[in-house]
Coordinates of C-alpha atoms in Angstrom, one line a residue:
M16 CA -48.5 -8.3 25.9
R17 CA -47.2 -11.7 24.7
L18 CA -44.8 -12.0 21.8
S19 CA -45.1 -14.8 19.3
V20 CA -42.1 -17.1 19.0
V21 CA -41.3 -15.7 15.5
T22 CA -41.4 -12.1 16.7
F23 CA -39.2 -13.0 19.7
F24 CA -36.5 -14.5 17.6
F25 CA -36.7 -11.7 15.0
L26 CA -36.1 -9.1 17.8
L27 CA -33.3 -11.3 19.3
F28 CA -31.3 -11.6 16.2
S29 CA -32.0 -8.2 14.8
C30 CA -30.5 -6.6 17.9
S31 CA -27.5 -9.0 18.1
K32 CA -24.0 -7.8 17.2
P33 CA -22.4 -8.9 13.9
E34 CA -20.0 -11.8 14.0
P35 CA -16.4 -10.5 13.9
G36 CA -15.6 -12.9 11.0
N37 CA -18.2 -11.0 8.9
V38 CA -16.6 -7.6 9.6
S39 CA -13.7 -6.4 7.5
V40 CA -11.2 -4.9 9.9
L41 CA -7.5 -4.2 9.1
I42 CA -5.1 -5.8 11.6
L43 CA -1.9 -3.8 12.2
G44 CA 0.9 -4.9 14.5
H45 CA 1.4 -2.5 17.3
G46 CA 5.0 -1.5 17.0
G47 CA 5.5 -4.4 14.7
E48 CA 4.7 -7.8 16.3
G49 CA 3.4 -6.0 19.4
F50 CA 4.4 -4.8 22.9
D51 CA 3.4 -8.1 24.6
D52 CA 6.8 -9.3 25.9
Q53 CA 5.6 -12.9 26.3
N54 CA 4.7 -13.3 22.7
T55 CA 7.4 -11.4 20.8
L56 CA 10.9 -12.2 19.6
F57 CA 12.0 -8.7 18.8
A58 CA 11.8 -5.3 20.4
P59 CA 8.9 -3.0 19.1
N60 CA 9.8 -0.7 16.2
S61 CA 12.8 -2.8 15.2
A62 CA 13.2 -4.2 11.7
G63 CA 12.9 -7.7 13.0
S64 CA 9.6 -6.9 14.7
I65 CA 8.2 -5.3 11.5
E66 CA 9.3 -8.2 9.4
R67 CA 7.9 -10.8 11.8
A68 CA 4.5 -9.0 11.9
I69 CA 4.2 -8.9 8.1
D70 CA 6.1 -12.0 6.9
F71 CA 5.4 -14.5 9.7
Y72 CA 1.9 -13.3 10.9
D73 CA 0.8 -11.9 7.6
L74 CA -0.8 -8.9 9.1
D75 CA -2.1 -6.1 7.0
G76 CA 0.6 -3.7 8.2
V77 CA 2.1 -2.1 11.3
E78 CA 1.9 0.9 13.5
L79 CA 5.3 2.5 14.3
D80 CA 6.5 5.3 16.5
I81 CA 8.5 8.2 15.1
Q82 CA 10.5 10.8 17.1
F83 CA 12.6 13.9 16.4
T84 CA 16.2 14.0 17.5
K85 CA 17.9 17.2 18.7
D86 CA 19.2 18.0 15.2
R87 CA 15.7 17.5 13.8
E88 CA 16.3 14.1 12.2
L89 CA 13.8 11.3 12.7
I90 CA 14.1 7.8 14.2
V91 CA 11.7 4.9 14.7
F92 CA 11.5 4.6 18.5
H93 CA 8.8 4.4 21.2
D94 CA 10.3 5.4 24.6
D95 CA 11.6 8.8 25.6
F96 CA 14.9 7.2 26.9
L97 CA 17.1 4.9 24.9
E98 CA 18.2 2.8 28.0
N99 CA 14.7 1.3 28.2
S100 CA 15.4 -1.0 25.3
T101 CA 18.9 -0.4 24.0
Q102 CA 22.5 -0.4 25.3
C103 CA 22.6 3.4 24.8
K104 CA 21.6 6.1 27.3
G105 CA 19.9 9.4 27.0
K106 CA 16.7 11.1 26.1
V107 CA 16.0 10.9 22.3
G108 CA 15.1 14.6 22.0
T109 CA 18.4 15.7 23.5
L110 CA 20.7 13.5 21.3
L111 CA 21.9 14.0 17.7
L112 CA 21.2 11.3 15.1
D113 CA 24.8 10.2 14.9
Q114 CA 24.7 9.5 18.7
I115 CA 21.8 7.1 18.2
E116 CA 22.5 5.4 14.9
G117 CA 24.8 2.8 16.6
C118 CA 22.3 1.9 19.3
L119 CA 21.0 -1.7 19.3
Y120 CA 17.8 -3.1 20.7
R121 CA 18.0 -5.8 23.4
K122 CA 16.5 -9.0 22.1
Q123 CA 13.5 -10.3 23.9
F124 CA 14.3 -12.9 26.7
H125 CA 18.1 -12.6 26.0
N126 CA 20.8 -10.3 27.2
V127 CA 21.9 -9.9 23.6
Y128 CA 21.8 -6.7 21.6
S129 CA 20.9 -6.7 17.9
Q130 CA 18.7 -4.9 15.5
Q131 CA 19.9 -1.3 15.0
V132 CA 17.5 1.5 15.8
L133 CA 16.0 2.6 12.5
S134 CA 16.3 6.1 11.0
I135 CA 13.3 7.4 9.0
D136 CA 15.4 7.0 5.9
S137 CA 16.0 3.3 6.6
L138 CA 12.3 2.8 7.3
I139 CA 11.3 4.5 4.0
E140 CA 13.8 2.2 2.1
L141 CA 12.2 -0.8 3.8
I142 CA 8.7 0.3 2.9
N143 CA 9.5 1.1 -0.7
N144 CA 11.6 -2.0 -1.4
E145 CA 9.9 -4.7 0.6
Y146 CA 6.4 -3.6 2.0
F147 CA 4.9 -1.1 -0.4
H148 CA 1.7 -3.2 -0.5
K149 CA 1.3 -3.1 3.3
Y150 CA -0.2 -0.5 5.6
F151 CA 2.0 1.7 7.8
S152 CA 0.6 4.0 10.4
L153 CA 3.3 6.3 11.7
N154 CA 2.7 7.7 15.2
I155 CA 4.5 11.0 15.5
K156 CA 5.6 11.6 19.1
V157 CA 6.1 15.3 19.8
D158 CA 8.0 16.2 22.9
N159 CA 6.4 18.7 25.3
D160 CA 9.3 21.1 24.7
D161 CA 8.5 21.0 20.9
L162 CA 4.8 21.7 21.1
A163 CA 5.4 25.4 20.4
H164 CA 7.4 24.5 17.2
V165 CA 5.0 22.1 15.4
D166 CA 4.7 24.6 12.6
T167 CA 8.4 24.0 11.8
L168 CA 8.6 20.3 12.7
A169 CA 5.7 19.2 10.5
P170 CA 7.3 20.3 7.2
I171 CA 10.5 18.4 8.1
L172 CA 8.5 15.2 8.4
A173 CA 6.7 16.0 5.2
E174 CA 9.9 16.5 3.3
K175 CA 11.2 13.1 4.5
L176 CA 8.0 11.3 3.6
F177 CA 8.0 12.7 0.1
E178 CA 10.3 9.8 -0.8
I179 CA 7.6 7.2 0.0
N180 CA 6.4 5.7 -3.3
N181 CA 2.9 4.5 -2.2
S182 CA 1.4 7.1 0.0
T183 CA -2.0 5.5 -0.2
N184 CA -1.0 2.8 2.3
V185 CA 0.7 5.2 4.8
A186 CA -1.1 7.2 7.5
I187 CA 0.2 9.8 10.0
E188 CA -1.0 9.7 13.6
C189 CA -0.4 12.2 16.3
S190 CA -1.9 13.3 19.6
D191 CA -1.4 16.9 18.7
A192 CA -4.0 18.1 16.2
N193 CA -2.0 21.3 15.5
F194 CA 0.9 19.1 14.2
L195 CA -1.4 17.3 11.9
Y196 CA -2.9 20.6 10.7
F197 CA 0.6 22.0 9.8
F198 CA 1.6 18.7 8.2
R199 CA -1.5 18.7 6.0
Q200 CA -0.7 22.3 4.8
V201 CA 2.5 21.0 3.1
E202 CA 1.7 17.4 2.4
K203 CA -1.8 16.2 1.4
R204 CA -1.1 12.7 0.1
F205 CA -1.2 11.0 3.5
K206 CA -4.2 10.3 5.8
C207 CA -3.9 12.1 9.1
L208 CA -5.3 10.5 12.3
L209 CA -5.8 12.0 15.7
V210 CA -4.6 9.9 18.6
A211 CA -7.3 10.6 21.2
N212 CA -10.3 9.3 23.1
I213 CA -13.6 9.0 21.2
N214 CA -15.6 11.9 22.7
R215 CA -17.5 14.9 21.4
D216 CA -14.6 17.4 21.6
N217 CA -12.2 15.2 19.7
V218 CA -14.7 14.3 17.0
E219 CA -15.2 18.1 16.6
D220 CA -11.4 18.6 16.3
I221 CA -11.3 15.9 13.6
D222 CA -13.9 17.9 11.6
R223 CA -12.3 21.3 12.4
F224 CA -8.8 20.3 11.4
E225 CA -10.1 18.3 8.4
L226 CA -8.5 15.1 9.6
D227 CA -9.2 11.6 8.3
G228 CA -10.0 9.8 11.5
I229 CA -9.0 8.8 15.0
V230 CA -6.8 6.2 16.8
S231 CA -8.2 5.5 20.3
F232 CA -7.8 3.2 23.3
F233 CA -10.2 0.2 22.9
E234 CA -12.1 1.0 26.1
S235 CA -12.7 4.6 25.0
R236 CA -15.8 3.8 22.9
N237 CA -18.9 5.7 22.0
E238 CA -21.1 3.9 19.5
N239 CA -23.1 7.0 18.5
L240 CA -19.9 9.0 17.8
E241 CA -18.4 6.0 16.0
E242 CA -21.4 5.8 13.8
E243 CA -21.1 9.6 13.2
L244 CA -17.5 9.3 12.2
Y245 CA -18.3 6.3 9.9
I246 CA -21.1 8.2 8.2
N247 CA -18.7 11.1 7.6
S248 CA -16.2 8.7 6.0
K249 CA -13.7 9.0 8.9
E250 CA -11.5 6.0 9.9
I251 CA -11.4 4.5 13.4
Y252 CA -8.5 2.5 14.7
L253 CA -8.3 0.9 18.2
Y254 CA -5.4 -0.3 20.3
G255 CA -4.8 -1.9 23.7
Q256 CA -6.7 -5.1 23.4
Q257 CA -4.8 -7.8 25.4
T258 CA -7.2 -10.7 25.9
S259 CA -10.1 -12.5 24.2
R260 CA -12.5 -10.7 26.5
H261 CA -11.2 -7.3 25.3
Y262 CA -12.2 -8.3 21.8
N263 CA -15.4 -10.1 22.5
Q264 CA -17.1 -7.3 24.5
Y265 CA -17.3 -4.8 21.6
D266 CA -18.9 -4.3 18.2
Y267 CA -16.6 -3.6 15.2
Q268 CA -19.1 -2.6 12.5
Y269 CA -17.7 1.0 12.4
I270 CA -14.1 0.2 13.0
T271 CA -11.5 0.4 10.3
G272 CA -8.7 -1.4 12.0
V273 CA -7.0 -2.6 15.2
Q274 CA -3.4 -2.2 16.4
T275 CA -2.7 -5.5 18.1
D276 CA -0.1 -6.6 20.6
N277 CA -1.1 -10.2 20.0
P278 CA -1.3 -11.1 16.3
V279 CA -2.4 -14.7 17.0
L280 CA -5.4 -13.6 19.1
A281 CA -6.4 -10.9 16.6
R282 CA -6.2 -13.2 13.6
R283 CA -8.3 -15.8 15.4
F284 CA -10.9 -13.3 16.6
F285 CA -11.5 -11.8 13.1
G286 CA -11.7 -15.2 11.5
L287 CA -8.4 -15.3 9.7
D288 CA -7.2 -18.6 11.4

């Protein structure tokens, strides 16, 4: 059967993916200005990295990593061990807060240490005083030894975050759905997002634990499940895109936001530059 020229072009364009510039997607800096060492000036999760992501690149916000110390305080830090990016040594979960407070990040490309590791209190002060209008997604890292104690850890986080003035722009992410469940029992103001691949089991967990959405690696995609999450008013954030090809090969019509390691590339792709 032959198709008319009009019919052919109708089918062609009706099946094409929307242009990224026509899709509203939040751009969050992954750890601040990103984990791409070639394009960053400051270490991820440092105050300098946060400020550069927001003030210099004008991103919608940032994703940051939060960890518990031995004395159940909280710091803004990604790696398990301090020596990976500071002049200090030791595993975060085995050290007291006062053993970490003096630790300084190594500046990118220089053997110079600056930018003190942030406590959760310092971060909250920064959010309330400088960036209350920006989005913050806090990725709570729970050590394997603490998985059996999430029912006591979650309320500690909730008590700290009570001091945040604008809870609308702050989300909590975690790879452990149980932690999010216990957090939600004592603090309902913040959105809770599961860090996981987009598959049927995890979508069911989002529904079962009454979570607000998912944060997933960009190659872990399932358009049918994304549409289902979208229809059910769940949010979807993606991370891990490193190149233009990573952005170009996917559709973003159901995506709430991306956590980028390259702010310049993300802004260009979504039509902001």
